[in-house]
Coordinates of C-alpha atoms and ligand atoms in Angstrom, one line a residue:
X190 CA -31.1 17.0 28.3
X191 CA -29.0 15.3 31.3
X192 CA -25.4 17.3 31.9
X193 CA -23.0 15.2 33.5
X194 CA -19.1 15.4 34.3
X195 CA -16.6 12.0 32.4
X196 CA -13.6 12.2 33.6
X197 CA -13.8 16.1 34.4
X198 CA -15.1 16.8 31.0
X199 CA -18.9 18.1 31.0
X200 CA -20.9 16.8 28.7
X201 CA -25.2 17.2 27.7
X202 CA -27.1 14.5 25.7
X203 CA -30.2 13.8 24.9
X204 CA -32.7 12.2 27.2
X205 CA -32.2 8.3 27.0
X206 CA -28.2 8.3 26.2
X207 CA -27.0 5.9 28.7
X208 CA -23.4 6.5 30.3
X209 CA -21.3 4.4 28.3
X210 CA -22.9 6.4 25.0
X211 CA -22.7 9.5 26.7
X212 CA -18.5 9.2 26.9
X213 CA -18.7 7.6 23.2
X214 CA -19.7 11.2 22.6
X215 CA -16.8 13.4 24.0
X216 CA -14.1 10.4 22.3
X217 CA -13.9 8.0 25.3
X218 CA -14.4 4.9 24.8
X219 CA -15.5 2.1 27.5
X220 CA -14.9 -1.4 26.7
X221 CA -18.2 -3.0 25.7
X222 CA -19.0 -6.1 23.5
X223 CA -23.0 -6.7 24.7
X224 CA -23.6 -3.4 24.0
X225 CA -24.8 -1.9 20.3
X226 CA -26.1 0.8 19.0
X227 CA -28.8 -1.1 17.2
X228 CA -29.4 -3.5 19.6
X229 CA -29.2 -1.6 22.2
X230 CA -28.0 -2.8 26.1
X231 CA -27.8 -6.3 27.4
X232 CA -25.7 -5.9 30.7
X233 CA -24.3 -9.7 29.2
X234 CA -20.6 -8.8 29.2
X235 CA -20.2 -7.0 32.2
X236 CA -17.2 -5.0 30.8
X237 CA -18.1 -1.2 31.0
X238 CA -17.9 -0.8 34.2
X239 CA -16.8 2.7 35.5
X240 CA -17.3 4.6 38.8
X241 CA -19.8 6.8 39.9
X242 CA -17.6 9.4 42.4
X243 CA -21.4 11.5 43.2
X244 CA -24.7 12.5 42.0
X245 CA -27.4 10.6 42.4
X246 CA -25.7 6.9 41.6
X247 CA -23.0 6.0 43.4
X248 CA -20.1 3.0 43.3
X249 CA -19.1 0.7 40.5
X250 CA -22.2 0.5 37.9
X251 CA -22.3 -0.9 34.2
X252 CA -22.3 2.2 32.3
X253 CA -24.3 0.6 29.2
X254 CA -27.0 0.2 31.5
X255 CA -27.4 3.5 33.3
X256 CA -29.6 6.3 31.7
X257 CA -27.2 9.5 31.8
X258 CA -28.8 11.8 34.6
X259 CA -27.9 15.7 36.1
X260 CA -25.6 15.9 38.1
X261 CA -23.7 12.2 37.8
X262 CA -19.8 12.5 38.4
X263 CA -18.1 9.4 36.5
X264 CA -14.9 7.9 36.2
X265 CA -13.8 5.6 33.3
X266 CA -10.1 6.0 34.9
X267 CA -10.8 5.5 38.6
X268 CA -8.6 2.4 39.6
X269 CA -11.7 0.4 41.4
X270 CA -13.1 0.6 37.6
X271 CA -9.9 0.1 35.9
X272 CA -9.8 -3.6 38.1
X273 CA -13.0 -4.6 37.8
X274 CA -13.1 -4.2 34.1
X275 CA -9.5 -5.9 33.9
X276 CA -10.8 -8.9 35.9
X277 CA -14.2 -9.4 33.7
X278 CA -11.4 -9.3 30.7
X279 CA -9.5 -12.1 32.2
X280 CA -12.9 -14.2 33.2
X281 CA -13.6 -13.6 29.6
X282 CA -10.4 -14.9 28.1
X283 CA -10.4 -17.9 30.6
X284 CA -12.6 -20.0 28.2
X285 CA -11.5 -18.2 25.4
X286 CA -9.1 -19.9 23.0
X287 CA -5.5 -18.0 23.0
X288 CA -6.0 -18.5 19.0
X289 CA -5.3 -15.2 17.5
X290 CA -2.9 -16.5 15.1
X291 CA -4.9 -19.0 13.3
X292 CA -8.6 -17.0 13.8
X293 CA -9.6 -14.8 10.6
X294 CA -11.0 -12.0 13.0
X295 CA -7.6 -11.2 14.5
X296 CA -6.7 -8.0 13.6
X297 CA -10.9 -7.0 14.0
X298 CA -11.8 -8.1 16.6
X299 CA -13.1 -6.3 19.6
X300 CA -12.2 -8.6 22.3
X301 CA -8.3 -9.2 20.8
X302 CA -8.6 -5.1 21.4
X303 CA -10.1 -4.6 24.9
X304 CA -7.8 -7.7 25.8
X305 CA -4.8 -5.5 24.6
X306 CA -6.0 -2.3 25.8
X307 CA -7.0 -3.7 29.5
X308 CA -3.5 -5.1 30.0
X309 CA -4.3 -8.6 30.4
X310 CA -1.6 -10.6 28.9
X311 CA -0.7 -13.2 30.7
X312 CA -3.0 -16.1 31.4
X313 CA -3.0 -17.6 35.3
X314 CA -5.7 -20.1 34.7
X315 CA -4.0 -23.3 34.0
X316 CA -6.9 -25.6 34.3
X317 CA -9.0 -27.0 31.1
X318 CA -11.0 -25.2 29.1
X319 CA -15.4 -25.4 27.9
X320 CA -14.9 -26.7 25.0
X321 CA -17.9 -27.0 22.2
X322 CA -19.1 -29.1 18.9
X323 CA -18.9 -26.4 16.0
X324 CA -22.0 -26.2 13.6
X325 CA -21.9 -26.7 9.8
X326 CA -24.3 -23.0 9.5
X327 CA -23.6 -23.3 5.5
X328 CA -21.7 -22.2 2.7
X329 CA -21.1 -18.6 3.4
X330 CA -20.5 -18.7 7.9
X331 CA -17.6 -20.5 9.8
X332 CA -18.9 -21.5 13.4
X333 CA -16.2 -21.9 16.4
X334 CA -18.2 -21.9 19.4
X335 CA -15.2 -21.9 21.6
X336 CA -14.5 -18.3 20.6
X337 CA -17.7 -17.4 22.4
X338 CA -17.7 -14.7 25.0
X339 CA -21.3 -15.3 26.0
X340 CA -22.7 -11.4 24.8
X341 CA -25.9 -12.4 23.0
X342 CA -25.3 -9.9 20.4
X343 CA -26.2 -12.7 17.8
X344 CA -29.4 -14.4 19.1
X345 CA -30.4 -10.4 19.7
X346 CA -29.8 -9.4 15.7
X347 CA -31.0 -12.5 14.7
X348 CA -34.4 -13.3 16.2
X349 CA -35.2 -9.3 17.6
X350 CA -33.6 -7.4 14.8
X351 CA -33.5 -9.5 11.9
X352 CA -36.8 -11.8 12.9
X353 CA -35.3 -15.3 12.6
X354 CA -36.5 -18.3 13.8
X355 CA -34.1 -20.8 13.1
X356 CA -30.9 -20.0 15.4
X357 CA -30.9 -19.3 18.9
X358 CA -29.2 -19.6 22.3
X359 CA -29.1 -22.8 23.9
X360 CA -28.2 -24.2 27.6
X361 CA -27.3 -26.5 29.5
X362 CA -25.4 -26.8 33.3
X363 CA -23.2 -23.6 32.7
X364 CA -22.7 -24.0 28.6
X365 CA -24.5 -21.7 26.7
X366 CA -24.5 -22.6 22.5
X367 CA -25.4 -20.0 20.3
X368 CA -26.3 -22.1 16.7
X369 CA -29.1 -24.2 15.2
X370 CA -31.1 -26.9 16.8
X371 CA -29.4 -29.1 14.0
X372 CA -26.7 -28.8 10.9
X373 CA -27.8 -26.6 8.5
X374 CA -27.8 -23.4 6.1
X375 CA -28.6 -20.5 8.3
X376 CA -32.3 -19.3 6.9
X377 CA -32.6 -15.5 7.4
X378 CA -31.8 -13.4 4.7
X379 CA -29.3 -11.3 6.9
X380 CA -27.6 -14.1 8.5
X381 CA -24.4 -12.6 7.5
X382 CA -24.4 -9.4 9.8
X383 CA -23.6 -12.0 12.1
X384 CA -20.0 -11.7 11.0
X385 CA -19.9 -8.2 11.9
X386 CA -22.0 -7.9 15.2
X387 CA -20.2 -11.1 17.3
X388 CA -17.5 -9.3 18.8
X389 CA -14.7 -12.3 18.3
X390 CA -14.0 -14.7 15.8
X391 CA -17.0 -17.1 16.6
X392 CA -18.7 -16.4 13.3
X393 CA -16.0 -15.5 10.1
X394 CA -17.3 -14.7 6.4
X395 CA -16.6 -18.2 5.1
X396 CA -15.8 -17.1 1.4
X397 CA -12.9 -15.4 2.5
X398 CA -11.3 -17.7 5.3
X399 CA -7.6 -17.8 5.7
X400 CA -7.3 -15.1 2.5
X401 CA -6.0 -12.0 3.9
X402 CA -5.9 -10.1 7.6
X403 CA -7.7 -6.8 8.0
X404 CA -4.2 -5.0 7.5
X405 CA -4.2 -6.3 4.0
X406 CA -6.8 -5.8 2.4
X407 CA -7.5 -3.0 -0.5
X408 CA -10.8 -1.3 0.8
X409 CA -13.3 2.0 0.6
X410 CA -16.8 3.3 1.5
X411 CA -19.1 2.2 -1.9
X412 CA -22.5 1.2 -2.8
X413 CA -24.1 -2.3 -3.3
X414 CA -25.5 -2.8 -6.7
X415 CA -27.4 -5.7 -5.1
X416 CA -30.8 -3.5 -5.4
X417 CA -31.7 -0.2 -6.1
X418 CA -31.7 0.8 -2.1
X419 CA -27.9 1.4 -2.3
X420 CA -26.9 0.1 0.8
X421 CA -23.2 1.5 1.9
X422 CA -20.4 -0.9 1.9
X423 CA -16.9 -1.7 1.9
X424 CA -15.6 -4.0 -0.6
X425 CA -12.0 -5.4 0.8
X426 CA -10.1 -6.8 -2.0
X427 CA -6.5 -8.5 -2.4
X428 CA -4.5 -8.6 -5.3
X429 CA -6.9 -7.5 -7.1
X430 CA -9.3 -9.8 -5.9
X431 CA -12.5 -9.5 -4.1
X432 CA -12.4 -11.1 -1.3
X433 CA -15.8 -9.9 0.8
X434 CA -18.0 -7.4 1.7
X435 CA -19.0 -5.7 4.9
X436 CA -21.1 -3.4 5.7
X437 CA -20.7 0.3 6.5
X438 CA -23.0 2.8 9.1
X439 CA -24.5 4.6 7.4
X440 CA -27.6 6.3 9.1
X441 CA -30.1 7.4 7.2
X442 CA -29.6 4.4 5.1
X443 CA -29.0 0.7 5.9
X444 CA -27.7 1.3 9.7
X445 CA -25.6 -0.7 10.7
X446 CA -26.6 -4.1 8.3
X447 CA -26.4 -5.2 4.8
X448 CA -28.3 -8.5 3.4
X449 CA -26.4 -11.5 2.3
X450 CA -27.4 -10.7 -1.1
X451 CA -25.4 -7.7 -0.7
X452 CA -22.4 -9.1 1.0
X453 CA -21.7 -12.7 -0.9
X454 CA -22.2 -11.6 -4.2
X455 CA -19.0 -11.5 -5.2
X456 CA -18.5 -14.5 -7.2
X457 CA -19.7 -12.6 -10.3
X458 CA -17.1 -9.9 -10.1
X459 CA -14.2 -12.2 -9.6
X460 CA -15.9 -14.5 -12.1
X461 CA -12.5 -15.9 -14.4
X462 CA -14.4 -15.7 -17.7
X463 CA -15.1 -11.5 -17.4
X464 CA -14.0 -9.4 -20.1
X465 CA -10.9 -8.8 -18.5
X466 CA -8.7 -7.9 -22.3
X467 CA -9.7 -6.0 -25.6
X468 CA -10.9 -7.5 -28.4
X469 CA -11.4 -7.1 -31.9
X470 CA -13.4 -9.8 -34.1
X471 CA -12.6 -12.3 -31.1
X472 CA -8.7 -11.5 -31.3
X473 CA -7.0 -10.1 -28.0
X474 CA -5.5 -6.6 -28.5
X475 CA -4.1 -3.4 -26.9
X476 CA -6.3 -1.1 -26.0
X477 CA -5.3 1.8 -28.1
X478 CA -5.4 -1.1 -30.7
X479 CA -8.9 -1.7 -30.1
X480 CA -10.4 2.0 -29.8
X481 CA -8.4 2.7 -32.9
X482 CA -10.2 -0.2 -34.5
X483 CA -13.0 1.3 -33.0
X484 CA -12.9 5.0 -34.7
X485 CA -12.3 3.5 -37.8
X486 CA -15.5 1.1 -37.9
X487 CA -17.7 3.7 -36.0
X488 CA -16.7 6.7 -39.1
X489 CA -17.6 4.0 -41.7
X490 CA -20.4 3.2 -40.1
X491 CA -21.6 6.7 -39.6
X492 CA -21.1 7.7 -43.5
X493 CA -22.5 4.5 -44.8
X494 CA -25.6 4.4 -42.4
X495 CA -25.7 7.9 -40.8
X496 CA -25.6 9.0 -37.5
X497 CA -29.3 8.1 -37.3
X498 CA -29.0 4.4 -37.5
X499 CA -26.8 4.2 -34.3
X500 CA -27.8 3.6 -30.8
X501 CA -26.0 4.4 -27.5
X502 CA -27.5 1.8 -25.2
X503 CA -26.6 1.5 -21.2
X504 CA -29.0 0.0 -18.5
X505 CA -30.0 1.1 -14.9
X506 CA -27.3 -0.7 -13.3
X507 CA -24.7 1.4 -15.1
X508 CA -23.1 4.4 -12.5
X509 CA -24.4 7.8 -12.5
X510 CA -20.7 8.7 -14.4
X511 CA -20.8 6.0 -16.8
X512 CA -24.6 7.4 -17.6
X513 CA -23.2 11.0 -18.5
X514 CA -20.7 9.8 -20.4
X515 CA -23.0 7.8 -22.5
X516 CA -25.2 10.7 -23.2
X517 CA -21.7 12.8 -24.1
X518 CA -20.9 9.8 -26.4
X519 CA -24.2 10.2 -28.6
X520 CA -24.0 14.0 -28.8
X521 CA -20.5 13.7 -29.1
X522 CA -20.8 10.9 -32.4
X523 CA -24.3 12.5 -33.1
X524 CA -25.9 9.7 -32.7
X525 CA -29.6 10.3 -32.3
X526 CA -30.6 7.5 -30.1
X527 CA -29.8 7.6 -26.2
X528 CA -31.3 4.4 -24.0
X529 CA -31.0 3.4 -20.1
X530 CA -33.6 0.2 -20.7
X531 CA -34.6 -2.7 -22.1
X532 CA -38.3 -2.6 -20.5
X533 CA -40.4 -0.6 -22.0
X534 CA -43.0 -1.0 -18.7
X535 CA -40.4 -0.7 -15.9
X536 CA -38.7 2.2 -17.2
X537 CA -42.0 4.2 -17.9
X538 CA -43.2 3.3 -14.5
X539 CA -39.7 4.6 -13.4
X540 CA -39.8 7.4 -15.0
X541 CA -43.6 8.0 -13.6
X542 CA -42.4 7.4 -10.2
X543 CA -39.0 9.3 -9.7
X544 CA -41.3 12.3 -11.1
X545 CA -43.3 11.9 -8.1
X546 CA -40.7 12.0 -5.7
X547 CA -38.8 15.0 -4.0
X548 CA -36.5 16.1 -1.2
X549 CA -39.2 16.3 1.2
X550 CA -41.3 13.0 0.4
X551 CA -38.7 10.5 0.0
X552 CA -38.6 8.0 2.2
X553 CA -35.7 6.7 3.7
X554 CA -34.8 3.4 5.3
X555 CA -34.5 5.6 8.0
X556 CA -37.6 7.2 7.7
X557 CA -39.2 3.4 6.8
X558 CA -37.7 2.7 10.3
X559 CA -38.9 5.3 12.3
X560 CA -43.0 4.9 10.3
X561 CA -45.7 4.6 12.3
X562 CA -47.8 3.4 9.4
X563 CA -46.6 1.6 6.2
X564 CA -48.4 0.4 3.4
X565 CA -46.5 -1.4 0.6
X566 CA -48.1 -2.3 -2.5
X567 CA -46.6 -4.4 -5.3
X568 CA -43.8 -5.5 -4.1
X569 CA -42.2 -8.3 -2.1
X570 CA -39.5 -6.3 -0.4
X571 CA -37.9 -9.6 0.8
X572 CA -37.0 -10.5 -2.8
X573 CA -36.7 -6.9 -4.3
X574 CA -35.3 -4.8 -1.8
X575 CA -34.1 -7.4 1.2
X576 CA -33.2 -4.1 3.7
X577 CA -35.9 -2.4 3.2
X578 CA -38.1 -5.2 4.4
X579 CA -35.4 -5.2 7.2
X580 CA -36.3 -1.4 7.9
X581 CA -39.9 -2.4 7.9
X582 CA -39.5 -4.7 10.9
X583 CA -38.0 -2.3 12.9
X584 CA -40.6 0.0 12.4
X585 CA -43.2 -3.1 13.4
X586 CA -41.2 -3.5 16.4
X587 CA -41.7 -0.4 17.6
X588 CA -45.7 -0.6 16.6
X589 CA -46.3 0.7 13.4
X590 CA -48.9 -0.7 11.7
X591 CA -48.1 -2.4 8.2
X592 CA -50.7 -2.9 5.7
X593 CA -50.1 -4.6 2.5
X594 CA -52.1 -3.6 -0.4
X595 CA -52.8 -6.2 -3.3
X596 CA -50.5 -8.8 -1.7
X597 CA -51.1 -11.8 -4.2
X598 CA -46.8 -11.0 -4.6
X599 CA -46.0 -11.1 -0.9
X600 CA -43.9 -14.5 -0.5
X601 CA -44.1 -16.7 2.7
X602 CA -40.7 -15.3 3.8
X603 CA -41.5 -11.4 4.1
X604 CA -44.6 -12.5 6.7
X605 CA -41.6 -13.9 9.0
X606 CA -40.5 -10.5 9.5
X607 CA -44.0 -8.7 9.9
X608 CA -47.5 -9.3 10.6
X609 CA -49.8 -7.3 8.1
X610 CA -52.6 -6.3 7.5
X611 CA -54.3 -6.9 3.8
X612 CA -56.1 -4.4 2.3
X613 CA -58.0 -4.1 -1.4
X614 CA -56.4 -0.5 -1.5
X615 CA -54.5 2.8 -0.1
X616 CA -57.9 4.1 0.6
X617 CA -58.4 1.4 3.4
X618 CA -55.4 2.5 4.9
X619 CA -55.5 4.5 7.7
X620 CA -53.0 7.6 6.9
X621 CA -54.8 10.2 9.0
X622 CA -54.4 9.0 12.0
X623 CA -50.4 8.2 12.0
X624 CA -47.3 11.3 12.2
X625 CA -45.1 9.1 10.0
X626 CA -46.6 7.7 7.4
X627 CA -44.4 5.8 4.4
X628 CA -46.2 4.2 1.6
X629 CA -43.6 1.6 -0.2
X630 CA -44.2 0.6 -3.7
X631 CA -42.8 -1.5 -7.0
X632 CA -42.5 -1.0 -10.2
X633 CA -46.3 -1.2 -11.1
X634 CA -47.6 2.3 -13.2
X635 CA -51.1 1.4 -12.1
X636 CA -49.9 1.8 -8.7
X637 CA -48.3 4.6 -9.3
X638 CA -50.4 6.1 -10.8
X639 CA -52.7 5.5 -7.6
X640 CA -50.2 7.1 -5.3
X641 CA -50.1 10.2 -7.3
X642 CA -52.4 12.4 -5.1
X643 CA -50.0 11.1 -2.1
X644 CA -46.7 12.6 -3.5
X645 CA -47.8 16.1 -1.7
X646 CA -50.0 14.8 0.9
X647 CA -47.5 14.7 3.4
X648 CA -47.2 11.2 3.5
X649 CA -43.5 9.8 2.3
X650 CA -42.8 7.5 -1.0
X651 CA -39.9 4.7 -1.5
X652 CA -40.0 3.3 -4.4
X653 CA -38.9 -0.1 -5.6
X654 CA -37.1 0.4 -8.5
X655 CA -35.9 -2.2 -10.8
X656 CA -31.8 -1.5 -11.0
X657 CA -29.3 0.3 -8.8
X658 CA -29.1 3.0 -10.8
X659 CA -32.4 2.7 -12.2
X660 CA -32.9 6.2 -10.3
X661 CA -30.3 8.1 -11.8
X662 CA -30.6 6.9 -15.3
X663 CA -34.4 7.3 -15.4
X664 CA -33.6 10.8 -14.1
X665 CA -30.8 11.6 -17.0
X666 CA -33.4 9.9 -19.6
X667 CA -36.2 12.5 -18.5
X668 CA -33.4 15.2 -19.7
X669 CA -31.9 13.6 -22.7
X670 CA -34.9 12.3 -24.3
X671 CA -34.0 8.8 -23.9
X672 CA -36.3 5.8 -25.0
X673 CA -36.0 2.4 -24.3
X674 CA -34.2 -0.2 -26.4
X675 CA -37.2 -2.2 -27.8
X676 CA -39.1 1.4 -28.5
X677 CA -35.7 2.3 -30.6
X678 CA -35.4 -0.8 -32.7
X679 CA -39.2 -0.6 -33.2
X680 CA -38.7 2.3 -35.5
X681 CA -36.9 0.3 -37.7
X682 CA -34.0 2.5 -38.1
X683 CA -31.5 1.1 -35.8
X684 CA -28.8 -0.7 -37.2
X685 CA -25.4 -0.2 -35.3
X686 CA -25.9 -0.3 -31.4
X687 CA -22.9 1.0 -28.8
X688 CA -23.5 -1.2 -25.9
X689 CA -21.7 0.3 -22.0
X690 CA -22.7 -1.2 -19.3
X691 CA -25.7 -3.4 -20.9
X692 CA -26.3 -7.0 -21.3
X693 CA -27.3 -6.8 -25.0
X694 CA -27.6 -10.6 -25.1
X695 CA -30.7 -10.7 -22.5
X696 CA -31.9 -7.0 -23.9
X697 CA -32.0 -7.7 -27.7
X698 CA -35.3 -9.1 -29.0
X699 CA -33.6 -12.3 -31.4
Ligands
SF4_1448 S1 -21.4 -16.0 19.3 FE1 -20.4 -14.0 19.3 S2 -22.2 -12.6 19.3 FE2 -23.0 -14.6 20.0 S3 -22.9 -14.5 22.2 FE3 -21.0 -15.5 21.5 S4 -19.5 -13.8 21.3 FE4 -21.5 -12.9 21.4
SF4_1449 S1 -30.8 -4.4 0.2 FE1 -30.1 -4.2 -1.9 S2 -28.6 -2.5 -1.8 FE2 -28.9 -3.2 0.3 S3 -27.3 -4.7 0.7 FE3 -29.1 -5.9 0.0 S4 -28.9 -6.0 -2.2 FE4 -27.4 -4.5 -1.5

């Protein structure tokens, strides 16, 4: 572990920390946009530059690309450092569009910052600027090229990180154009995270353009309901509006990155024709008018049916509160009849598999990330669970070796991000050789059943499940004896259903 002195302060990290991360972790920060923590170093932007005063580096050096080492002396304040970096900031902003007032990232963005924060605020050049052709890149991404500070953070998430093919950096006699060879709808899956990683306003969320600046929006840490992988986000609403959806670090989760599915799916919840006002046989009410309606047909129902004939249905994409309440409800009414599911098969094989798992073999995205061997049977993780197809790049990258068991379901997309091998079965696979071992599997009870001997064998489980919550309920309907719907109504005593949370119209047989 390297021990070095920023700005007088000693400091140890781990082996590998370069400079620029080392002073990130004593609260100092460098000005960087090439530079990320998933991405790693580029030495693009040439704007952390510090001083090295002694040890065994010496003289002005780009702190993002130096590997911390014993002994080093540096200085983020030192006035040679101080210049240099104020002088890359005004090369920077030479090109760059003084266009803060009309750009949506204004108020987020990391150059309008490090512009601020280096002190360069008045503009000397007074000659024309590169100017470039903006991209149609499809419904959800704004292009403006001229915003572009030349980092390569994009083209590095997008063909290294995220394994697309279809957008790239381009050149010509001192232009560089970061876009598609043509027009076009940007293909990958995770094309969206390009809104977050550009440091300026070159790519905007689309959906929410002109809306609302950061300072606006309503926003905290939540969850996708996208899959059941529970990505963390943050929603930013205004007025009461959804507006978009970003991503939020979280480690031992989704990183740094969510998928588009995750982040432009908010059409739904700001759809005009949601329940939005109580109702009783069609008529708009108060609510107190409406759960009063509702005590008073729920007690005749009760003494003209009994409590037996009633069902309490939710789904798996209902919230771990919402699912306790649910079960309160029926104990509370009496009701005998408790279900999380409309499908009999997915919610037996969920039950099956969240049996299996435990706190020691549950795999991560992290841990998928960090796998030296995966196998993943019946799934396509590109349709099911988009980042965790993501997380099994990044393990390929760094040479894991990814084996595909039954893979009649894997779709021509998921082989973009991956090359596999295919296998009849888990036997083929070659577990005792690898220290981090993740076997990744859907909603199939045959193959579940198949992993069984696995759950204590050391090697780690993610399972596919088929509903964000789809985890939490199956583990509630393990302790309340729930059923599913069609098992219910199959009894033949059902005949008054309270519905929270589930889409009775696409779960009710006709
Ligand atoms: S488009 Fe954005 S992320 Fe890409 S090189 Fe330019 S500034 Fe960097
Ligand atoms: S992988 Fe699933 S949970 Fe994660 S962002 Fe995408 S849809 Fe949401």
């Amino acid at each position: 572990m390297p021990k070095l002195t920023i700005d007088t302060i000693a400091v140890e990290v781990p082996e590998g920390t370069n400079v620029l991360e080392a002073a990130r972790s004593i609260g100092i920060t460098i000005p960087h946009f090439c530079w990320h923590p998933a991405l790693g170093k580029a030495g693009a932007c040439r704007a952390c530059a510090v001083k090295m005063l002694d040890g065994p580096i010496k003289g002005i050096q780009m702190s993002c690309m130096l590997p911390a080492q014993d002994g080093m002396v540096v200085s983020t304040t030192d006035q040679e450092a101080v210049d240099m970096r104020r002088a890359v900031i005004e090369w920077l902003m030479i090109n760059h569009p003084h266009d803060c007032p009309v750009c949506d990232e204004g108020g987020e963005c990391q150059l309008q910052d490090f512009t601020i924060a280096g002190g360069h605020g008045i503009r000397r050049y007074d000659g024309l600027k590169r100017t470039y052709n903006n991209q149609y890149l499809g419904e959800y991404i704004e292009h403006e090229m001229n915003r572009c500070i030349q980092c390569y953070r994009c083209v590095r998430f997008y063909q290294e990180y995220a394994g697309g093919t279809d957008f790239g950096a381009m050149g010509r006699s001192g232009m560089v154009y970061f876009g598609r060879q043509q027009d076009g709808d940007l293909e990958s899956p995770f094309s969206g995270n390009l809104v977050d990683i550009c440091p300026t306003g070159v790519f905007t969320d689309k959906t929410a353009r002109f809306r609302a600046r950061y300072w606006d929006y309503d926003m905290a840490p939540s969850v996708c309901p996208g899959c059941s992988l529970g990505c963390s986000t943050v929603p930013m609403a205004r007025y009461r509006e959804l507006l978009k959806v970003t991503a939020r670090r979280n480690d031992a989760v989704n990183g740094w990155f969510i998928c588009d599915r995750g982040r432009f799916s908010n059409a739904a919840v700001n759809a005009p024709d949601r329940p939005r006002q109580a109702r009783v046989d069609g008529e708009a009410v108060s609510m107190d008018a409406a759960l009063d309606s509702l005590q008073e047909r729920l007690t005749n129902f009760l003494e003209l049916n009994g409590a037996a004939a009633l069902a309490i249905v939710g789904s798996p994409r209902m919230a771990q509160e919402a699912a306790i309440m649910a079960a309160k409800l029926r104990d509370l009414i009496g009701a005998e009849t408790l279900c999380y599911s409309g499908d009999t098969p997915h919610f037996a094989a969920t039950v099956e598999a969240v049996a299996l798992l435990n706190r020691n073999n549950t795999a991560s995205q992290k841990d998928v990330r960090q796998a030296d061997v995966v196998a993943i049977l019946e799934c396509d993780l590109l349709i099911e669970a988009p980042m965790m197809a993501l997380a099994v790049r990044q393990a390929y990258r760094n040479g894991a070796k990814v084996f595909v068991v039954h893979n009649k379901c894997l779709k021509e997309t998921s082989r973009q991000l991956y090359d596999s091998a295919a296998v009849a079965s888990l036997t083929d696979v070659p577990f005792a050789e690898a220290r981090n071992p993740v076997v990744i599997c859907g909603m199939n009870r045959q193959a579940i059943n198949s992993i069984q001997a696995m759950a204590l064998s050391g090697v780690k489980l993610a399972f596919i499940l088929n509903g964000p919550n789809a985890f939490g309920t199956a583990m509630l309907a393990r302790e309340q004896g729930a059923v599913t719907l069609p098992d219910a109504l199959a009894r033949g005593a059902i005949k008054g259903v309270i519905a929270l949370e589930a889409d009775l119209s696409s779960e009710l047989p006709p």
